[in-house]
mmCIF file of C-alpha atoms and ligand atoms in Angstrom:
data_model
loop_
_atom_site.group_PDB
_atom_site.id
_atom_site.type_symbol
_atom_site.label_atom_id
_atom_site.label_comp_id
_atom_site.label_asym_id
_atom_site.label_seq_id
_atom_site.Cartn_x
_atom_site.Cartn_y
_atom_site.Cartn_z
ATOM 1 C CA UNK A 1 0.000 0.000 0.000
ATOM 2 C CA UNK A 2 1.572 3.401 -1.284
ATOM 3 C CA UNK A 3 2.355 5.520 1.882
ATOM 4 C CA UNK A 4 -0.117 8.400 2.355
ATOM 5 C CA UNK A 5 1.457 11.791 1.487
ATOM 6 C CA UNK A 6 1.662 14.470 4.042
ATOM 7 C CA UNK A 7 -2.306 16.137 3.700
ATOM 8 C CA UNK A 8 -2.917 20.052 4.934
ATOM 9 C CA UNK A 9 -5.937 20.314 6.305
ATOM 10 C CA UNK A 10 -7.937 23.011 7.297
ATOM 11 C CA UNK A 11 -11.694 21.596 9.447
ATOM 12 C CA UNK A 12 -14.244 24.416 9.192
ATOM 13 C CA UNK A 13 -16.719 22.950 12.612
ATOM 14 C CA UNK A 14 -19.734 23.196 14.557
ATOM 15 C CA UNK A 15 -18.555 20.990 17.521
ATOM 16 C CA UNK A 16 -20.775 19.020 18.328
ATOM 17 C CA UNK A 17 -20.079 15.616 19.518
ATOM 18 C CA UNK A 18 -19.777 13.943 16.126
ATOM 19 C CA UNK A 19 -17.399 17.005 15.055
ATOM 20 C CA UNK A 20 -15.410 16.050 17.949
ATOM 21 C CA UNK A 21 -14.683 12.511 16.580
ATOM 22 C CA UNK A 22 -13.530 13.937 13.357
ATOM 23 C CA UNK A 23 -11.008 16.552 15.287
ATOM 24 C CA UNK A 24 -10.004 13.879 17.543
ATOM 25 C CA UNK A 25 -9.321 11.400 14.593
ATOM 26 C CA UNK A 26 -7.664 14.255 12.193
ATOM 27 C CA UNK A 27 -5.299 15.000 15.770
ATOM 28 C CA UNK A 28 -4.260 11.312 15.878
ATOM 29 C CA UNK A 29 -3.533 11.330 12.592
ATOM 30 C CA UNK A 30 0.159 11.929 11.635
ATOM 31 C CA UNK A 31 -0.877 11.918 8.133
ATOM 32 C CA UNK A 32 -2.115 15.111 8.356
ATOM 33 C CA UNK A 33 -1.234 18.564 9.108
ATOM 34 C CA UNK A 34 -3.867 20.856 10.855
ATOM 35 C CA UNK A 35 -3.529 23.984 9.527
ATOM 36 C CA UNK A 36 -6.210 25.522 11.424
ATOM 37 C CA UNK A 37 -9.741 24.837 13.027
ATOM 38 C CA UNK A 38 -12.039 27.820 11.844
ATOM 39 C CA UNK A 39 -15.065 27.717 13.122
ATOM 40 C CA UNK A 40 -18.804 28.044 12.002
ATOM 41 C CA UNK A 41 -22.187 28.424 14.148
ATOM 42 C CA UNK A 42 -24.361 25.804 13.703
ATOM 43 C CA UNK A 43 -25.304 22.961 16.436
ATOM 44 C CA UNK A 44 -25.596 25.493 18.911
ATOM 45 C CA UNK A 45 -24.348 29.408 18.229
ATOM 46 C CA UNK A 46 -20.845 30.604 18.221
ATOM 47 C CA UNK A 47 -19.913 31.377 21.360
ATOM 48 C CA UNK A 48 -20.366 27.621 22.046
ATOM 49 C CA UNK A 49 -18.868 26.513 18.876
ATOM 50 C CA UNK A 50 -15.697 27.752 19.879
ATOM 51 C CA UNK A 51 -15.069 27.024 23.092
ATOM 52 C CA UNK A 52 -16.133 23.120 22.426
ATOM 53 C CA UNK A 53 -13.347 23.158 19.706
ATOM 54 C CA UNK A 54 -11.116 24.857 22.182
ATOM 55 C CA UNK A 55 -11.925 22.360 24.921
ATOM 56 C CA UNK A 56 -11.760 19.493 22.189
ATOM 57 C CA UNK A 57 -7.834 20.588 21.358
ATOM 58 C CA UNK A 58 -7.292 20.638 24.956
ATOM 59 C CA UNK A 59 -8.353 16.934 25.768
ATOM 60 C CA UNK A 60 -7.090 15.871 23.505
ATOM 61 C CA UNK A 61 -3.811 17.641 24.576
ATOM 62 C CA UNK A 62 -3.041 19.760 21.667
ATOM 63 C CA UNK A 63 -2.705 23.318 22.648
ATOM 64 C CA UNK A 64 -0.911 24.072 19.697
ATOM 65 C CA UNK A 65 -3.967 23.622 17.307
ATOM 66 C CA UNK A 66 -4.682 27.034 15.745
ATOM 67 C CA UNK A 67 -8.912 28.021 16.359
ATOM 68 C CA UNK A 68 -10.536 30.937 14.165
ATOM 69 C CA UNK A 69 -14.097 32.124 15.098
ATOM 70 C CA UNK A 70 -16.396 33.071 11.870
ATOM 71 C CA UNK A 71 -19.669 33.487 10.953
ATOM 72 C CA UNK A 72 -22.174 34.163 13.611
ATOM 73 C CA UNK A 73 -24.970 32.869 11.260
ATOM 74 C CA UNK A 74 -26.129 31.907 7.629
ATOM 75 C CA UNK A 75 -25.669 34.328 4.738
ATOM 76 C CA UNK A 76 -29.243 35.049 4.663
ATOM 77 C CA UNK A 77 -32.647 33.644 6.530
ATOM 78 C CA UNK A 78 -32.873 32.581 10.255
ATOM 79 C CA UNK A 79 -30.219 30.752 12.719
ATOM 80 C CA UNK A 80 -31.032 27.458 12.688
ATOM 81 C CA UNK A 81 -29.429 24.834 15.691
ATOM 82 C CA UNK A 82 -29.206 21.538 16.595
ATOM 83 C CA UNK A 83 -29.251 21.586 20.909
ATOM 84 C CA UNK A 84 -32.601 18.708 20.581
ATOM 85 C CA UNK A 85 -29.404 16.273 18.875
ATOM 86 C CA UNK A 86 -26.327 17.923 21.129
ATOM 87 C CA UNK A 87 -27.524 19.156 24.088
ATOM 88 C CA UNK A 88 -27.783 22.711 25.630
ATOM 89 C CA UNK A 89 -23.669 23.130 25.871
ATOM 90 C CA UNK A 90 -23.608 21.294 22.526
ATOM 91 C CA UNK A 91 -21.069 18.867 23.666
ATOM 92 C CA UNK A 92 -23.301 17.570 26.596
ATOM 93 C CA UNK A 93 -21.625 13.882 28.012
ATOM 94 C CA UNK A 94 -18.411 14.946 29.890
ATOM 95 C CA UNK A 95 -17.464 17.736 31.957
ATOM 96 C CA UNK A 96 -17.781 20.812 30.529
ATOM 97 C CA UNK A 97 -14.739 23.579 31.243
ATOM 98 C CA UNK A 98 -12.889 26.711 30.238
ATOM 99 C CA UNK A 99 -11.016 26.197 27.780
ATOM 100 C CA UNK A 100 -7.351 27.031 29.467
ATOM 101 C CA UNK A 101 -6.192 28.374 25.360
ATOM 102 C CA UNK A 102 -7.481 31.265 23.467
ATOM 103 C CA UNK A 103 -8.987 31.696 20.004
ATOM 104 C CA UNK A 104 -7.072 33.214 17.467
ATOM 105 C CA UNK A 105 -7.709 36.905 16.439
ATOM 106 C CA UNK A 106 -8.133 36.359 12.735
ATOM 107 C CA UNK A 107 -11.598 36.106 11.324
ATOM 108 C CA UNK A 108 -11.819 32.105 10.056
ATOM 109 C CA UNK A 109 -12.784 33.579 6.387
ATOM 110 C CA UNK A 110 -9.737 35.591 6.458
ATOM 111 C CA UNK A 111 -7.787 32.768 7.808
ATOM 112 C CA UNK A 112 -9.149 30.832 4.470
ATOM 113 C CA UNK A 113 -8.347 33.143 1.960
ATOM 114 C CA UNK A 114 -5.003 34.376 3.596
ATOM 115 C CA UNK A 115 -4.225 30.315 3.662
ATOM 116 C CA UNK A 116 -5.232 29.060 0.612
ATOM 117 C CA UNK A 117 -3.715 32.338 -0.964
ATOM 118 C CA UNK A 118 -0.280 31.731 0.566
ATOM 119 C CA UNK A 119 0.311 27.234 0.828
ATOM 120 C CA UNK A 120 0.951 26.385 -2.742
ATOM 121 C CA UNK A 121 -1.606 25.888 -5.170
ATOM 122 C CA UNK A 122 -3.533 22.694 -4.907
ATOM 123 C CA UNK A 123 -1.906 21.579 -1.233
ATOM 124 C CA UNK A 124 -4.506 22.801 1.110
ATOM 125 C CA UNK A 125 -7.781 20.813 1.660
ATOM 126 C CA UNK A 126 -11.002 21.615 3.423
ATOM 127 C CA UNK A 127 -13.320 19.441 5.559
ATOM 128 C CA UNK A 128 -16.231 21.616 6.478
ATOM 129 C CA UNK A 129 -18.455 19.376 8.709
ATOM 130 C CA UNK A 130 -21.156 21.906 9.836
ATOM 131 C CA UNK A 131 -22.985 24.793 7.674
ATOM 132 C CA UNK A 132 -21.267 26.372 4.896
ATOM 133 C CA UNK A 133 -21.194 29.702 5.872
ATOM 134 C CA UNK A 134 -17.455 30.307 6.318
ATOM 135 C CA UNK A 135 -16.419 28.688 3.424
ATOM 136 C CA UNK A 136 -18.468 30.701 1.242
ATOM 137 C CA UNK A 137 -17.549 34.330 2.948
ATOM 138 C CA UNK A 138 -14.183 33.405 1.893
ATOM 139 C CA UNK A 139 -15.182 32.402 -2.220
ATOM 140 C CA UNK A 140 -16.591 35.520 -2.214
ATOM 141 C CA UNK A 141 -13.849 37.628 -1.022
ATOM 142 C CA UNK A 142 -11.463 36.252 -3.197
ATOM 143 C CA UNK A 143 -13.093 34.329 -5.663
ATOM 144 C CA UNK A 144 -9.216 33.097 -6.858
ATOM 145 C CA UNK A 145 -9.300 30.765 -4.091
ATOM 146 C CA UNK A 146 -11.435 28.037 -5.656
ATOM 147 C CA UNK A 147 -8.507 27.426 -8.445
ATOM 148 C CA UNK A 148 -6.574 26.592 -5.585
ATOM 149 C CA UNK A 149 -7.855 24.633 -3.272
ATOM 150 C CA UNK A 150 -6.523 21.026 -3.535
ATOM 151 C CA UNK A 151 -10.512 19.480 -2.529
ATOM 152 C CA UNK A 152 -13.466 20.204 -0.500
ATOM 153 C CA UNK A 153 -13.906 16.772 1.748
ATOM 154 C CA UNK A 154 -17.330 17.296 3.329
ATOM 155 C CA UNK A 155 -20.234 16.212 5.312
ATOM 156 C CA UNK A 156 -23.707 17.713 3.986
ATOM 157 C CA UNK A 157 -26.970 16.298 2.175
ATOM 158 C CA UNK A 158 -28.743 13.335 1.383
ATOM 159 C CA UNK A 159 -30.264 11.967 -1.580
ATOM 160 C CA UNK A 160 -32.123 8.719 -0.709
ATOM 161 C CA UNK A 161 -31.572 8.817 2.884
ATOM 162 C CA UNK A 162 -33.413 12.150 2.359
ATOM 163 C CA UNK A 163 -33.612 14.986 5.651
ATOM 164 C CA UNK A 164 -33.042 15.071 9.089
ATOM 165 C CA UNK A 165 -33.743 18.809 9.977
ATOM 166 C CA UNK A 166 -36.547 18.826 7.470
ATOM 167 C CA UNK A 167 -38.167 16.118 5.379
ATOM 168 C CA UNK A 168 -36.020 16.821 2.467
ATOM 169 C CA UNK A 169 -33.204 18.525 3.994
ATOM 170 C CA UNK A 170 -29.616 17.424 5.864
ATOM 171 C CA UNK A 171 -29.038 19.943 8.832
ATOM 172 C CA UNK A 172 -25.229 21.506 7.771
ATOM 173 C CA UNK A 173 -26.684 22.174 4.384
ATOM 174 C CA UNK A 174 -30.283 23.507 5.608
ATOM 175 C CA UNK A 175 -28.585 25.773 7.896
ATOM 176 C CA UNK A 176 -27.377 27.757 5.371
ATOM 177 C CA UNK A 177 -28.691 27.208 1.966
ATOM 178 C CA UNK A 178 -26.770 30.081 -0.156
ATOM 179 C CA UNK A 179 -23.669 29.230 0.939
ATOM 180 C CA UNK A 180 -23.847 25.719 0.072
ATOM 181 C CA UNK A 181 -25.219 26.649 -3.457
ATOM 182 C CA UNK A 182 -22.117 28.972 -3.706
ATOM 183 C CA UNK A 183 -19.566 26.133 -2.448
ATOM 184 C CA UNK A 184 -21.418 23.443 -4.585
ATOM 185 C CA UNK A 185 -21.017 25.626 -7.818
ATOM 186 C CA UNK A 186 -17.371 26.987 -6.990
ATOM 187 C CA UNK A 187 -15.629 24.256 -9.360
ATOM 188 C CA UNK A 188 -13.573 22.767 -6.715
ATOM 189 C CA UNK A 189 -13.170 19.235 -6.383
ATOM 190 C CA UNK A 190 -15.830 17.891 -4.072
ATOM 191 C CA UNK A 191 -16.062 14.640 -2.528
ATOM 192 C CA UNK A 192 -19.231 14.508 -0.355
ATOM 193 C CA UNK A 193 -20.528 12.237 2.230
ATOM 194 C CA UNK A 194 -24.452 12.225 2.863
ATOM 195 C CA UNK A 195 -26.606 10.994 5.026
ATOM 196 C CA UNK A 196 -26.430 7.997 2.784
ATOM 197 C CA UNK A 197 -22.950 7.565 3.883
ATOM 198 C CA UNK A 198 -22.937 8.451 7.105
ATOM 199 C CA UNK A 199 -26.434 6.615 8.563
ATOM 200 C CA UNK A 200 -24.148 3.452 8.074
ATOM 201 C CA UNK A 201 -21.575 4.810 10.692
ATOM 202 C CA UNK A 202 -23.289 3.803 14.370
ATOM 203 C CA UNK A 203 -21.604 4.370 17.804
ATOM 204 C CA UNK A 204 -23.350 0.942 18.753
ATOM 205 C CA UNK A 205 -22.655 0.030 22.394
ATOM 206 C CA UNK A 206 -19.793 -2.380 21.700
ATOM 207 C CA UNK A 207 -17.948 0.280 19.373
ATOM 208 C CA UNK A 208 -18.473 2.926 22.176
ATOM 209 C CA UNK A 209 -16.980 0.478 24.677
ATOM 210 C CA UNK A 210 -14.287 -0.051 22.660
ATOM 211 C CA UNK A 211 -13.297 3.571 22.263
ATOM 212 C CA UNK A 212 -13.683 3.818 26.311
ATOM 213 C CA UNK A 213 -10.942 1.103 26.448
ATOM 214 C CA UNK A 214 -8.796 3.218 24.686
ATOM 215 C CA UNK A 215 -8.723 5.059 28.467
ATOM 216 C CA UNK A 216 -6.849 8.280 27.871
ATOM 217 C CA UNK A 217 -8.366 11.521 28.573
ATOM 218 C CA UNK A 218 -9.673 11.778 24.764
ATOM 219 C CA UNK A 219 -11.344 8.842 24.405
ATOM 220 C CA UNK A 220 -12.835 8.870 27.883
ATOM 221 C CA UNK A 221 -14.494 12.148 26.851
ATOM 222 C CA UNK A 222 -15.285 10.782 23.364
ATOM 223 C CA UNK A 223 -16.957 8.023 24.531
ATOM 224 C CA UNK A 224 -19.303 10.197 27.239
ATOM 225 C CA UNK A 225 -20.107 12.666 24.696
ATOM 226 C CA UNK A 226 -21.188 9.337 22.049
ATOM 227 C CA UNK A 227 -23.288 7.995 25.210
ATOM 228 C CA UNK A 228 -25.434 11.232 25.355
ATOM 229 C CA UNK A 229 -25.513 11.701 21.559
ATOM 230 C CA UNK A 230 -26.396 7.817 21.045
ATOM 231 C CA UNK A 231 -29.364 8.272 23.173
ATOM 232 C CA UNK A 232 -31.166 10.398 21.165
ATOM 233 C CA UNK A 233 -30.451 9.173 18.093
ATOM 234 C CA UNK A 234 -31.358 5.559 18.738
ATOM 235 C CA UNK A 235 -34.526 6.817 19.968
ATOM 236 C CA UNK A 236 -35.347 8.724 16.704
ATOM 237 C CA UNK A 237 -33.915 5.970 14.375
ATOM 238 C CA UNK A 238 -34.333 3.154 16.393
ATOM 239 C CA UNK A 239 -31.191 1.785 16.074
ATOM 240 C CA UNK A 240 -28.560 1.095 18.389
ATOM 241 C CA UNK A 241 -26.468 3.627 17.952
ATOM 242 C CA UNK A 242 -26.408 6.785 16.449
ATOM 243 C CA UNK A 243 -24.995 8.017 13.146
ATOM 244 C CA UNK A 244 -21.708 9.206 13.406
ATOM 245 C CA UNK A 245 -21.648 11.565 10.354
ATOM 246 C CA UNK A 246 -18.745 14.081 10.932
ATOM 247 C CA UNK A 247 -15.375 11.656 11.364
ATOM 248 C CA UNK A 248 -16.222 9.850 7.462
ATOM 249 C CA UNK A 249 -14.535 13.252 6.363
ATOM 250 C CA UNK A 250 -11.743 12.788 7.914
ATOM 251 C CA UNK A 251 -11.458 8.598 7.694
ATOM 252 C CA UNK A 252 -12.208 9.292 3.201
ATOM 253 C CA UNK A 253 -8.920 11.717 3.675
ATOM 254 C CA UNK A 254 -6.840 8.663 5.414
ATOM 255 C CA UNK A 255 -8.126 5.468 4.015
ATOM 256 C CA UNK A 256 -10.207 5.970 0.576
ATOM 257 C CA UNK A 257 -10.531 2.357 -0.086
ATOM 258 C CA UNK A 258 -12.941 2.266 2.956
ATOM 259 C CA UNK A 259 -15.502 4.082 1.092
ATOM 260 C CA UNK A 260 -17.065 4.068 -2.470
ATOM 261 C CA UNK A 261 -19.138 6.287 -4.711
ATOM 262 C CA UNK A 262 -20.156 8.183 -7.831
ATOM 263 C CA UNK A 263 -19.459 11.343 -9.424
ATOM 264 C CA UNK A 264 -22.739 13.482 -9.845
ATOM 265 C CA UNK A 265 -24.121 16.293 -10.252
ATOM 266 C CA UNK A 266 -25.447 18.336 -6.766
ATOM 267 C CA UNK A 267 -27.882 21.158 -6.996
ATOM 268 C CA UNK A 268 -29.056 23.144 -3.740
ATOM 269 C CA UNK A 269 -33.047 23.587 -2.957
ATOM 270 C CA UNK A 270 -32.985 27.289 -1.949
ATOM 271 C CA UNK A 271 -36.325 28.683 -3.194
ATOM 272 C CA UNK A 272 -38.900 25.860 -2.144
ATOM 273 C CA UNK A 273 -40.611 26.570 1.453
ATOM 274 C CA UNK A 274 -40.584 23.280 1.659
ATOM 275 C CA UNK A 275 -37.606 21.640 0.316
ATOM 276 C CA UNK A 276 -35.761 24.502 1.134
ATOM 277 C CA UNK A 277 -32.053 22.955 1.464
ATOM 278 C CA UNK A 278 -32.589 19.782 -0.512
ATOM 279 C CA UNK A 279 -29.528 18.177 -1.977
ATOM 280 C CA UNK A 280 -30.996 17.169 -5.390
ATOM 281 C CA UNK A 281 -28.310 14.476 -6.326
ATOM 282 C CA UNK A 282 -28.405 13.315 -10.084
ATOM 283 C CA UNK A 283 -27.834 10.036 -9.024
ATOM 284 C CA UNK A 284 -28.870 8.269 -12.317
ATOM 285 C CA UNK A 285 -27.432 10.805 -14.745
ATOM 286 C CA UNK A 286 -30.685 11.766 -16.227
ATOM 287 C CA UNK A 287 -29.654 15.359 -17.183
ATOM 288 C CA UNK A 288 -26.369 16.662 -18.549
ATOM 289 C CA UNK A 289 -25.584 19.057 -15.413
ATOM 290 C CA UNK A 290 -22.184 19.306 -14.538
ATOM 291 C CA UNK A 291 -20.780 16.389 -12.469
ATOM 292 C CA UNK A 292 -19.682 18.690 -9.626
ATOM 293 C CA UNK A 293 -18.995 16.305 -6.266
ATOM 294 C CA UNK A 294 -18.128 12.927 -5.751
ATOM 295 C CA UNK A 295 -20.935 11.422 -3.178
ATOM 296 C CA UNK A 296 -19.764 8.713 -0.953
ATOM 297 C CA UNK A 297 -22.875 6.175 -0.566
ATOM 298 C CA UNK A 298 -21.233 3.071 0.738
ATOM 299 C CA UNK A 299 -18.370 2.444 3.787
ATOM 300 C CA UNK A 300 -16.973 -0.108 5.438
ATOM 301 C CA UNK A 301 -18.207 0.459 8.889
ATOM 302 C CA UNK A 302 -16.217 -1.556 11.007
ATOM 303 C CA UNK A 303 -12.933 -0.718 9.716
ATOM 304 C CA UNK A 304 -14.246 2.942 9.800
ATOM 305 C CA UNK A 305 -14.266 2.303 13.656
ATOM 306 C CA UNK A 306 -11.022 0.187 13.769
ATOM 307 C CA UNK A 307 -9.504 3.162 12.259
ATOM 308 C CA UNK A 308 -10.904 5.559 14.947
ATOM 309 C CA UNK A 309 -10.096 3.525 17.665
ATOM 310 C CA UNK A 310 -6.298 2.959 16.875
ATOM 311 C CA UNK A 311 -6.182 6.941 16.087
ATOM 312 C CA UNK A 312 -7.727 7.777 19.634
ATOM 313 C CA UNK A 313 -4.837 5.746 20.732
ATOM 314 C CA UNK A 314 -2.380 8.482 19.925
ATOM 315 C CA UNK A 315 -3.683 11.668 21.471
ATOM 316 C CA UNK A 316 -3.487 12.686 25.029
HETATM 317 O O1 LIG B 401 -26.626 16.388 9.828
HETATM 318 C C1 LIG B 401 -25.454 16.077 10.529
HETATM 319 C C2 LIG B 401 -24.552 17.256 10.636
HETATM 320 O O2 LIG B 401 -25.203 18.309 11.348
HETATM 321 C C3 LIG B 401 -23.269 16.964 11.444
HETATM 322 O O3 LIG B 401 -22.220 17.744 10.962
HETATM 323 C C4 LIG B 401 -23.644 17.389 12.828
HETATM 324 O O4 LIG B 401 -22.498 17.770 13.607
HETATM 325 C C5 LIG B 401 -24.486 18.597 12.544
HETATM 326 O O5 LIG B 401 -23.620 19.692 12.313
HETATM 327 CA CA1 LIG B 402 -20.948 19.173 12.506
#
């Protein structure tokens, strides 16, 4: 197996519990190189946002990790957030503290541009796993960026596993509707994993267990914030376990062959009042639209989680 390359990353985030995962995983992963965490509103508003990612760095002890705060809310329409699926705090399960480091000064859209501008062309890559709001401010306020961005790995949509903020809509992408369309149609590479995707990734009890074994302070954490989040999800989908969306992002980045899809094209529902934020996914090719993302609909779920576990391993 060919050695993976040395990846810059940049994770735009709404922590969130399943966000966690995916910072947690990225963190353990020597693979990569964090450039940055910039920061969105979306589970539950800003101010929360970033101190969970904060408090995530810190657990799993990496103060180095650079944070940006952005966007305060979509582009345009209401704030819409997520506390009935994360809990008041957003990351409810463990102990929640002051974060002992401080957020960066630099607006996370500036942080973009002023990255993407200055890494060589087609190095950096973005894994926004909350609403799209950042990484649009930046396209338009430099527009130049999109040419070089290396890809856009990120979790959004569904197509046959439809909504799960709406009927017809996936929550990151429903939260801000514009800024997805604007993202969706900037012509970078896009490699996107749905609902369809990620509804196969469950934190059943045994996988939970098994990240709790891990026992240092990451993991520990990890595995309190999965019990809370588990608990409502099973309850809404019945399943043990609860779809672990965010982390596939990061896991597509580190093992591809885990995963499989198709290249399609990906339009965004903005003007419907009721499919508002619809991912309409031309899954069966029957129009000539641009093929503009790659969408992930199959994984292999327990090597997903073997991978996860054994990254946990190497953090704090
Ligand atoms: O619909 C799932 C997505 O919405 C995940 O990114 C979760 O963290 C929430 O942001
Ligand atoms: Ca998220």
């Amino acid at each position: 197996m060919q050695r993976k390359r040395h990846m810059k990353i940049i994770i735009d985030t709404d922590p969130g519990q399943d966000d966690a995962a995916a910072i947690m995983l990225a963190l353990g992963s020597p693979e990569l190189e964090i450039l940055g965490l910039t920061i969105v509103a979306g589970n539950v508003p800003l101010d929360l946002t970033t101190r969970n990612a904060l408090m995530i760095c810190e657990l799993s002890g990496r103060l180095d990790v650079k944070v940006f705060a952005g966007a305060e809310g979509p582009l345009i329409g209401p704030q819409v957030t997520a506390e009935h699926a994360h809990g008041k705090s957003g990351l409810d399960g463990p102990d929640i503290f002051k974060p002992s480091i401080a957020l960066q000064t630099q607006y996370a859209p500036d942080f973009l541009v002023e990255t993407i501008l200055k890494e060589d062309k087609k190095t950096v890559t973005l894994c926004p796993i909350g609403p799209l709001t950042n990484i649009a401010l930046a396209l338009k306020s430099e527009p130049e960026i999109a040419s070089r961005i290396e890809k856009i790995v990120l979790m959004g949509g569904g197509y046959f596993a439809q909504g799960n903020i709406t009927p017809s809509a996936e929550f990151n992408i429903f939260a801000d509707p514009e800024a997805a369309k604007i993202v969706y149609n900037c012509g970078a590479p896009i490699i996107m994993m749905p609902l369809d995707v990620t509804h196969q990734i469950l934190t059943t009890k045994a996988r939970v267990e098994k990240i709790q074994a891990v026992g240092n302070t990451a993991s520990l954490a990890l595995a309190k914030m999965l019990g809370f989040y588990s608990r409502y999800n099973s309850k809404k989908y019945g399943n043990d376990g609860a779809p672990l969306h965010d982390p596939t992002t990061i896991a597509w980045l580190l093992k591809p062959e885990l995963f499989n899809g198709r290249h399609c094209n990906v339009e965004i529902e903005t003007e419907s009042e009721i499919t508002r934020g619809a991912t309409v996914i031309d899954w069966w090719e029957v129009t000539d639209r641009p093929k503009n993302a790659y969408v992930v609909n199959e994984v292999n779920s327990d090597e997903f989680f073997d991978l996860l576990t054994d990254r946990l391993g190497n953090l704090n």
